[in-house]
Tab-separated table of C-alpha atoms in Angstrom:
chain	number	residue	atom	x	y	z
A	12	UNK	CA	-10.874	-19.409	58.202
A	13	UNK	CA	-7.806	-21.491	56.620
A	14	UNK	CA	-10.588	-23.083	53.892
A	15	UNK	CA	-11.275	-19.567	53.456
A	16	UNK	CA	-7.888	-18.936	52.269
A	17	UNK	CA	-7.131	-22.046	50.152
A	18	UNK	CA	-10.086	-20.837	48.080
A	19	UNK	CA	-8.960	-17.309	47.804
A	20	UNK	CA	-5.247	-18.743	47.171
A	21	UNK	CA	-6.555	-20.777	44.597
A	22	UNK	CA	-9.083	-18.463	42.691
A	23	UNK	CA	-5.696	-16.096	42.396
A	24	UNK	CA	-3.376	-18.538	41.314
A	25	UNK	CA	-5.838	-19.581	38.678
A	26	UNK	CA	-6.677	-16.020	37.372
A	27	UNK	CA	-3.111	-15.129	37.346
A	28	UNK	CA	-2.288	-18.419	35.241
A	29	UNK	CA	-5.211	-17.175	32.893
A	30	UNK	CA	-3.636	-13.790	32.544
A	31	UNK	CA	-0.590	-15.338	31.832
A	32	UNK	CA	-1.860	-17.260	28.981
A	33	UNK	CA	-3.517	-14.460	27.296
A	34	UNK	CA	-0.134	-12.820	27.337
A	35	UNK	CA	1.462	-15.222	25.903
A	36	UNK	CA	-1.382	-16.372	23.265
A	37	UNK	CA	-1.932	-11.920	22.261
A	38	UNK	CA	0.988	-11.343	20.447
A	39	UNK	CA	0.813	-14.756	18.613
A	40	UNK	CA	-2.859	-14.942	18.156
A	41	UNK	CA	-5.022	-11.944	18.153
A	42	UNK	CA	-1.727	-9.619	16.365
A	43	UNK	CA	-2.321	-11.546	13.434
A	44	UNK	CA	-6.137	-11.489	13.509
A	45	UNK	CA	-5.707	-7.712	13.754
A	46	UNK	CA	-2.589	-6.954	11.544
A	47	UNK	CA	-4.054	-6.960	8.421
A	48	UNK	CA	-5.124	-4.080	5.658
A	49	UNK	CA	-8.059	-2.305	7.144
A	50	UNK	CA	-11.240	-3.165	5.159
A	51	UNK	CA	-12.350	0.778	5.642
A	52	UNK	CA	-10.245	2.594	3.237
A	53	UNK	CA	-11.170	5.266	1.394
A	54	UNK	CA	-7.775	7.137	0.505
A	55	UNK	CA	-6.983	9.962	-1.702
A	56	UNK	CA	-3.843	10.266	-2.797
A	57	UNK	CA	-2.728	13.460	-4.997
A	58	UNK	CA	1.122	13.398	-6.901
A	59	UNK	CA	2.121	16.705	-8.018
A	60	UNK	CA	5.002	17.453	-10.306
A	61	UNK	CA	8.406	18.606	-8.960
A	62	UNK	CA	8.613	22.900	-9.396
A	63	UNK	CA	12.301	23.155	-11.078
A	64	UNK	CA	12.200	20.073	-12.571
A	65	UNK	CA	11.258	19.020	-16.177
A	66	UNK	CA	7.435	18.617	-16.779
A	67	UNK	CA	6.977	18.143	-20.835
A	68	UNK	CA	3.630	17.399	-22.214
A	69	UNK	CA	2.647	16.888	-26.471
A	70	UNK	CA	-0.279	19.361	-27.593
A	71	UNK	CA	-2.319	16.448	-29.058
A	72	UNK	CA	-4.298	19.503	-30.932
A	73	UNK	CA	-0.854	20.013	-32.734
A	74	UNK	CA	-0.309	16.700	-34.054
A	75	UNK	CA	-3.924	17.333	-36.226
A	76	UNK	CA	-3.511	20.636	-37.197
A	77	UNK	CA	-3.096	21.032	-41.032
A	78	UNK	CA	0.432	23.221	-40.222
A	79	UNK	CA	2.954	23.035	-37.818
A	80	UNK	CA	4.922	19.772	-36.402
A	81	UNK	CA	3.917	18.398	-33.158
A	82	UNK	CA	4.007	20.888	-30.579
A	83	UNK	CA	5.437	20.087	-26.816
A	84	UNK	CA	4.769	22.330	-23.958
A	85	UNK	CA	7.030	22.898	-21.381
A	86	UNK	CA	6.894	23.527	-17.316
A	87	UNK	CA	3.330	22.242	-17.709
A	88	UNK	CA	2.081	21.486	-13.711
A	89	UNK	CA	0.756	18.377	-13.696
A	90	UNK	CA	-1.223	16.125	-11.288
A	91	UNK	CA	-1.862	12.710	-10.854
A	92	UNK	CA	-5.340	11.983	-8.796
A	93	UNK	CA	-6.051	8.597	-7.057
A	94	UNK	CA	-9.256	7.627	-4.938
A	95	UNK	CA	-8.562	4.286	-3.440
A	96	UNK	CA	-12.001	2.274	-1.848
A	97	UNK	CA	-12.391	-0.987	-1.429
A	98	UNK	CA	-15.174	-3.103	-2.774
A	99	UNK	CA	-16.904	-6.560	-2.870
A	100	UNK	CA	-16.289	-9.472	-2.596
A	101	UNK	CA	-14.235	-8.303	0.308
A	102	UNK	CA	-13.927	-10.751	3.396
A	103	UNK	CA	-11.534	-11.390	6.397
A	104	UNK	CA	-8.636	-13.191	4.629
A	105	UNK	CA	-9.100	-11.260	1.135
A	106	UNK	CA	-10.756	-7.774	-0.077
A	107	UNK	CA	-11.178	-6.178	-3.532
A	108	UNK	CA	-9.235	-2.785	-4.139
A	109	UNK	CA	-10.846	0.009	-6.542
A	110	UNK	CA	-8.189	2.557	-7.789
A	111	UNK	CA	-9.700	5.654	-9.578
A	112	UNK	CA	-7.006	7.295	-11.193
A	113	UNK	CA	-6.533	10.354	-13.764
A	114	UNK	CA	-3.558	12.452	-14.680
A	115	UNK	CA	-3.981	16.010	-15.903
A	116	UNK	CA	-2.552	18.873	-16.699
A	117	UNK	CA	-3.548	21.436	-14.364
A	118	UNK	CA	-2.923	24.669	-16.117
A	119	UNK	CA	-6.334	23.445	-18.352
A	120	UNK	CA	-9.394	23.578	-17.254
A	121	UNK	CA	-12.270	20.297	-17.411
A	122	UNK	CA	-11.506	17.660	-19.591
A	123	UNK	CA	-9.131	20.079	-22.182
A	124	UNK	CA	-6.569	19.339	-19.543
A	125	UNK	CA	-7.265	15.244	-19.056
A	126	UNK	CA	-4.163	13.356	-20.034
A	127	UNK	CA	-5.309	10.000	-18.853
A	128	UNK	CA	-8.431	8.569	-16.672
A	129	UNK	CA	-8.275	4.663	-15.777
A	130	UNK	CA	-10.341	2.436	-13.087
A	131	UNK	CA	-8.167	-0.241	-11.688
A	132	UNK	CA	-9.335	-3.157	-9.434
A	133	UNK	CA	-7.756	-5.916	-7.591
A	134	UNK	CA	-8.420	-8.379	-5.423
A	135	UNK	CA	-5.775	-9.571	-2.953
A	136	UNK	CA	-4.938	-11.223	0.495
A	137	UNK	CA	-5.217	-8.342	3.119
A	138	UNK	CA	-1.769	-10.009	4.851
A	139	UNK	CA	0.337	-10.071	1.918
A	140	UNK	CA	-0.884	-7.719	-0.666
A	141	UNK	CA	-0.878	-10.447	-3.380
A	142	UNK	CA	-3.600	-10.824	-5.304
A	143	UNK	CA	-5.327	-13.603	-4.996
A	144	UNK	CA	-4.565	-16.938	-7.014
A	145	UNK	CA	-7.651	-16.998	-9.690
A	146	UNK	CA	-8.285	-15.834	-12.882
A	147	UNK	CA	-9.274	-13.339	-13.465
A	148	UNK	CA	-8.109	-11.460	-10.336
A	149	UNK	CA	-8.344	-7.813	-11.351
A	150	UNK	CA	-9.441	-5.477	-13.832
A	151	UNK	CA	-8.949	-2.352	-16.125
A	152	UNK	CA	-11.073	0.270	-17.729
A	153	UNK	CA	-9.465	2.947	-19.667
A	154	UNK	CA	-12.366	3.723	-21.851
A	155	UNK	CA	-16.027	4.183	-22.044
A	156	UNK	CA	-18.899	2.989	-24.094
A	157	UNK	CA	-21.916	4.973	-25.910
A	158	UNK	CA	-23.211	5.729	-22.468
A	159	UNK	CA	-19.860	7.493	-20.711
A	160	UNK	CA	-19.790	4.160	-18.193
A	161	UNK	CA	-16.237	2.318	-18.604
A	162	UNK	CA	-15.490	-0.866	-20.164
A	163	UNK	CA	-13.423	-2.938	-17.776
A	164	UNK	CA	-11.184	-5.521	-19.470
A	165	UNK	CA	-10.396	-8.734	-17.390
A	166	UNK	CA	-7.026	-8.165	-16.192
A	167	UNK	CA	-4.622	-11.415	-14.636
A	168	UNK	CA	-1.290	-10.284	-12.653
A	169	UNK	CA	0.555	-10.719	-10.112
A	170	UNK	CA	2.983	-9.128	-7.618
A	171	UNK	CA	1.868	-5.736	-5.081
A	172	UNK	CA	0.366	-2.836	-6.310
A	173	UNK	CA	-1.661	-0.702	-3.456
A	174	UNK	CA	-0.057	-2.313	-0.408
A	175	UNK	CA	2.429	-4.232	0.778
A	176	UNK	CA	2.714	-6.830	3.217
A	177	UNK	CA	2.183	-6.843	6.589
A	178	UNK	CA	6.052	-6.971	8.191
A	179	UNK	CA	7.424	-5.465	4.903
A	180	UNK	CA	11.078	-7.249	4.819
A	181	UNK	CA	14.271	-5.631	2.955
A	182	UNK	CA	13.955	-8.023	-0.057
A	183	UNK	CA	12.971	-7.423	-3.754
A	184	UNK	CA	9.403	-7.733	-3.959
A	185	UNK	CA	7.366	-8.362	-7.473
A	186	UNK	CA	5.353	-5.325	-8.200
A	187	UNK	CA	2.640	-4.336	-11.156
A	188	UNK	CA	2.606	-1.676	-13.079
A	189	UNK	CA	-0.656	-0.652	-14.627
A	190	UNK	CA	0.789	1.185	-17.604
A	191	UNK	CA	3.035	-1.603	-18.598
A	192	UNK	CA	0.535	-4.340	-17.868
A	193	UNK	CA	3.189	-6.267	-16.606
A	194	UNK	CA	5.912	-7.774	-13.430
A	195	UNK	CA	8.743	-6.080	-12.168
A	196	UNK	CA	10.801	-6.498	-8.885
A	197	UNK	CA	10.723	-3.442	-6.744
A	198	UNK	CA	13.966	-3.673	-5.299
A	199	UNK	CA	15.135	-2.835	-1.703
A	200	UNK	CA	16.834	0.651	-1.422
A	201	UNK	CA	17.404	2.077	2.399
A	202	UNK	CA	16.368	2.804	5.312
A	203	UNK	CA	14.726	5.909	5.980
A	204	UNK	CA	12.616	8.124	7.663
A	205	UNK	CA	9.186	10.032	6.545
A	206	UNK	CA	7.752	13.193	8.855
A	207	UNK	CA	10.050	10.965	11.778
A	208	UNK	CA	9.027	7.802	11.236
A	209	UNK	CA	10.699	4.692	9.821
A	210	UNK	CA	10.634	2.782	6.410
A	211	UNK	CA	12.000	1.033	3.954
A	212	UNK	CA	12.804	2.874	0.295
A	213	UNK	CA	11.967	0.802	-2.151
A	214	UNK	CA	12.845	1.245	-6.217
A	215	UNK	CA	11.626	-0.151	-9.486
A	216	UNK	CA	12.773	0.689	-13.006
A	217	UNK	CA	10.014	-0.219	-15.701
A	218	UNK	CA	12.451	-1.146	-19.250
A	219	UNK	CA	11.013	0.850	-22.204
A	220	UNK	CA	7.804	-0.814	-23.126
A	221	UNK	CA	6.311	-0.385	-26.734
A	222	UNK	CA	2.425	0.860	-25.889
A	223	UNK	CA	1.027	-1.226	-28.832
A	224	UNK	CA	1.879	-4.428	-27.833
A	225	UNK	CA	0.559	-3.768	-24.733
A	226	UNK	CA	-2.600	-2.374	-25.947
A	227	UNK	CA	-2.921	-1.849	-30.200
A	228	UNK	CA	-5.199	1.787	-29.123
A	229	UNK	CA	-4.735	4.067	-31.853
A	230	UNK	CA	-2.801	6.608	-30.093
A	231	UNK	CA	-0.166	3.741	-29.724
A	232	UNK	CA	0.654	3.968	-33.304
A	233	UNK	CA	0.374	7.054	-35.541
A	234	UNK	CA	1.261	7.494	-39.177
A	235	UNK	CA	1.484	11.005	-40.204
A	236	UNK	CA	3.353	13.360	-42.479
A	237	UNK	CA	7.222	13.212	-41.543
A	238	UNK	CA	7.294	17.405	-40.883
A	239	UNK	CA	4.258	16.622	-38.561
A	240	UNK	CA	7.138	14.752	-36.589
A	241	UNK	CA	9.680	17.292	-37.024
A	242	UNK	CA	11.517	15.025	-39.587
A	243	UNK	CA	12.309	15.687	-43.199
A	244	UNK	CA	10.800	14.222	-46.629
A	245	UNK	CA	7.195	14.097	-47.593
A	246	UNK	CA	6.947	10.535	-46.999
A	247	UNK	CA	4.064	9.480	-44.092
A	248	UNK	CA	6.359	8.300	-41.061
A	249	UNK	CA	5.027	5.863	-38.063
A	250	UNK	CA	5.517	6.424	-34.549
A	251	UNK	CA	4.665	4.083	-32.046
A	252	UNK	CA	4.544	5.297	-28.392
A	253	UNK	CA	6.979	3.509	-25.817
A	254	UNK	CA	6.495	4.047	-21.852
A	255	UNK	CA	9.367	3.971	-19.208
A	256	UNK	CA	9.111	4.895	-15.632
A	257	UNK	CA	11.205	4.984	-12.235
A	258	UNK	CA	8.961	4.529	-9.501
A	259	UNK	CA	9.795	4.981	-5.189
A	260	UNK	CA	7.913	4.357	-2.945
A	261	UNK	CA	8.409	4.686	0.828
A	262	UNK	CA	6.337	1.720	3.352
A	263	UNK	CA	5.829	1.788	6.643
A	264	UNK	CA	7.142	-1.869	7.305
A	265	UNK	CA	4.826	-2.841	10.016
A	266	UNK	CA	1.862	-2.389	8.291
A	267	UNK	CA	2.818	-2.539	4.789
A	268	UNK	CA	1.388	0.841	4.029
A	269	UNK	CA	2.748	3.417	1.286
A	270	UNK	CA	2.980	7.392	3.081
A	271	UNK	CA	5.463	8.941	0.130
A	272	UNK	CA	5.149	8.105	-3.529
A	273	UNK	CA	6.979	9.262	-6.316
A	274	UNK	CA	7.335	8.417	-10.337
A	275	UNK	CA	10.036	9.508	-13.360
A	276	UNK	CA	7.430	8.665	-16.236
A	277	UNK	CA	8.494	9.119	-19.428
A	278	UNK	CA	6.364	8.470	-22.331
A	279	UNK	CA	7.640	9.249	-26.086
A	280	UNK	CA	6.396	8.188	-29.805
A	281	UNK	CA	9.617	6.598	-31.357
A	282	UNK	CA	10.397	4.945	-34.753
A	283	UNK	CA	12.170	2.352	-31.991
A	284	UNK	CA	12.528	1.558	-28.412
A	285	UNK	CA	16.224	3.441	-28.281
A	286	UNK	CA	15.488	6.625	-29.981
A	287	UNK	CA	12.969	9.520	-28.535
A	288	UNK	CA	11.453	11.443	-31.597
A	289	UNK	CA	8.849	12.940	-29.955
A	290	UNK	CA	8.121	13.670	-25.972
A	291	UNK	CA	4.310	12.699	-25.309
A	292	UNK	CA	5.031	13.259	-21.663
A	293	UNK	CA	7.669	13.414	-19.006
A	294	UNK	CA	7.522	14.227	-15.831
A	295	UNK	CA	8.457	13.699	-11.924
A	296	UNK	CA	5.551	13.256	-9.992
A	297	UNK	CA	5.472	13.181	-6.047
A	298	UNK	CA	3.123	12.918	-3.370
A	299	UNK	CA	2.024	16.180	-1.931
A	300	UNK	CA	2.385	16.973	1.876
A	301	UNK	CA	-1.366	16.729	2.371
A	302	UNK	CA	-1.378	13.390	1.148
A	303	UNK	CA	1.494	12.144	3.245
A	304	UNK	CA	0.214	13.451	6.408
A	305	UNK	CA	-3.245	12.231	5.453
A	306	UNK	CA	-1.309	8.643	4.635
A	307	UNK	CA	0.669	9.048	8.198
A	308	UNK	CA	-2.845	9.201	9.984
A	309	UNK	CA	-4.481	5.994	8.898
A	310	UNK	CA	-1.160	4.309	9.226
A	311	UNK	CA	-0.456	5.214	12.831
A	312	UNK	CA	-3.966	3.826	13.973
A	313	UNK	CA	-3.192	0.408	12.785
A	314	UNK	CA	0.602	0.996	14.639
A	315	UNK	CA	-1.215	1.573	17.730
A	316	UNK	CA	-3.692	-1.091	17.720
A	317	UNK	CA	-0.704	-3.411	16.650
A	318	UNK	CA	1.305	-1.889	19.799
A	319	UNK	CA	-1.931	-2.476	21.978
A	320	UNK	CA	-2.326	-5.738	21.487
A	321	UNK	CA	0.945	-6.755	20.686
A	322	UNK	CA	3.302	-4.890	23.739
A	323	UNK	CA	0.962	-3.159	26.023
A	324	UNK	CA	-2.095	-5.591	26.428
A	325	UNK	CA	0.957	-8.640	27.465
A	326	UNK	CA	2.974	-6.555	29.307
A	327	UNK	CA	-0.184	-5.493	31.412
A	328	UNK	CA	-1.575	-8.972	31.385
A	329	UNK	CA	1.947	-10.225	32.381
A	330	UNK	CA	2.326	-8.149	35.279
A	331	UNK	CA	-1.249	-8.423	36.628
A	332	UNK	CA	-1.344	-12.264	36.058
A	333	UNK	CA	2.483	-12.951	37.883
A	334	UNK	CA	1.047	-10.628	41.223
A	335	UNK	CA	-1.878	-12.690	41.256
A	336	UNK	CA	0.224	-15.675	40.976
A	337	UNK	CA	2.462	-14.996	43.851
A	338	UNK	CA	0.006	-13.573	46.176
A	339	UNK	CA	-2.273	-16.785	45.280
A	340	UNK	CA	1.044	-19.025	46.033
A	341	UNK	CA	1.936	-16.817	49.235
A	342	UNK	CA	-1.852	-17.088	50.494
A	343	UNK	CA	-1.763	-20.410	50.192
A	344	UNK	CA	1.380	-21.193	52.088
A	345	UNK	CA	0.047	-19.090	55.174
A	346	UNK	CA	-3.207	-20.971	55.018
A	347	UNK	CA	-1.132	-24.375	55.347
A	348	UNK	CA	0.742	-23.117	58.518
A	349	UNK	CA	-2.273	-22.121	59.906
A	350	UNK	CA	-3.387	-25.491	59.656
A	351	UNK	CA	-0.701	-27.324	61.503
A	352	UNK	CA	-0.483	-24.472	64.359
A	353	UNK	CA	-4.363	-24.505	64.897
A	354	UNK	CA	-4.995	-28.216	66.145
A	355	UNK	CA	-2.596	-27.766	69.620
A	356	UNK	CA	-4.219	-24.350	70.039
A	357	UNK	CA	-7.671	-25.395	70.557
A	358	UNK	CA	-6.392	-28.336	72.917
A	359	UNK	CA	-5.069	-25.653	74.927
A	360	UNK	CA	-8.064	-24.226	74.960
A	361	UNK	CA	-10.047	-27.005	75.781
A	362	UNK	CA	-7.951	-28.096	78.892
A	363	UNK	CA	-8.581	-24.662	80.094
């Protein structure tokens, strides 16, 4: 019966020592084999501009009319459209983002009310957000050939753009904009809270950028007639069009993930960087509540897989693994004692 015992004793201790290993190794090892950006996405994400707040937009039909100067409308609604997916080559250390984005004015119907349509992708590491170190590591379409399918030019950056990384710290963090074509820190704000749960503000200001340096388009640079612009003299006047933006964004630090978006943009033509002559577009656009919520949702499913396996599955194991311990230890003693009592017993018995 004692042997019986020992090997009970010791089958415990042993799976209690194994469930305390796997408590300790969970949080170190299979947290960050799980923390990373989901390769599932498919996210639509829909920024609306504020009611009560500036919205100015340039009637492109105005600027080739044969009368009239350039013609801005005012408290025009407009919405900015993005379908995030994510593509190959896509693995488990890196995965290719595709951003489908337009902006439109949304008091126009079809493509009268198209401001802007571009297809962004990037590939980056799925733990920091960075892209990854080759070249090219991304691209950019914003226009089409003969056909209607877009021409993507190779595009090199660096810096976050659709995610941030996994245990997002209160630091300034390098950050491309896709307008600008270019590297700005997105700089550490506050804490704060979004529908009641916690992240970090962050803030980036992009400097006035001239358009045409960025990318000589034609609407980058117009000559026309100075009245066109609202100035005086006869004399052909050129513009060139400068971009300028304040962008927040909100991140779930944990998981890196964006749920609240918002962007000042501000593009004008200008005979230089310092003076506005003409207002192609301003406006402050913000995520809409649907698109939160819909952000919250996929966000708290990685939170509680991370909590799973990185609190509850140790704590359990923990638990389970120091019982099994002790009882194995405990067991084991008794069987001992048994042993030395048993031997004068059964001489007793015998002389009997």
């Amino acid at each position: 019966m004692s042997n019986v015992r020992r090997i009970i004793a010791c089958i415990l201790v042993g799976l209690g020592a194994l469930l305390l290993a796997c408590a300790a190794m969970i949080p170190t090892y299979t947290v960050g084999k799980v923390a990373k950006t989901p390769l599932d996405l498919r996210i639509t994400t829909i920024a609306k501009s504020v009611p009560g707040e500036e919205a100015l937009v340039l009637d492109a039909k105005s600027l080739t009319s044969p009368e009239g100067s350039a013609k801005i409308d005012t408290n025009v609604p407009i919405v900015s459209q993005r379908f995030l997916t994510v593509e190959e080559p896509s693995d488990a250390d890196e995965m290719t983002v595709q951003a489908g984005q337009t902006l439109r004015r949304d008091d126009r119907d079809g493509d009268t009310g198209l401001l802007t349509a571009s297809v962004d992708r990037v590939t980056i590491d799925r733990k920091t957000g960075e892209p990854i170190p080759v070249s090219p590591n991304g691209s950019i379409a914003v226009n089409v050939d003969k056909s209607g399918a877009s021409v993507a030019d190779p595009s090199q950056r660096r810096g976050l753009q659709y995610r941030f990384p996994i245990g997002t710290e209160k630091k300034p963090y390098p950050y491309f904009d896709l307008n600008a074509r270019a590297t700005y820190d997105i700089d550490f704000v506050e804490e704060s809270e979004v529908n009641g749960v916690p992240v970090y503000h962050f803030r980036q200001t992009i400097p006035v950028t001239n358009m045409w340096d960025v990318v000589p388009a034609a609407t980058n640079k117009l000559t026309l007639p100075a009245a066109k612009w609202g100035l005086e003299g006869e004399e052909p006047v050129t513009m060139t069009r400068y971009y300028t933006n304040t962008r927040d964004v909100w991140v779930e630090p944990r998981t890196g993930a964006v749920l609240k978006g918002g962007e000042s943009i501000h593009l004008f033509y200008g005979r230089s960087a310092d003076k506005v002559d003409v207002t192609a577009l301003k406006a402050h656009l913000v995520f809409d509540e649907e698109t939160i919520n819909a952000q919250l949702g996929v966000t708290q499913e990685s939170l509680d897989k991370l909590d799973l396996f990185g609190k509850t599955l140790p704590v359990v194991f923990g638990i389970l693994g120091a019982i099994l311990v002790i009882a194995g230890i405990v067991l084991g003693v008794l069987s001992s004692r048994g042993r030395i009592i048993d031997p004068p017993t059964e001489r007793l018995q015998r002389n009997l």
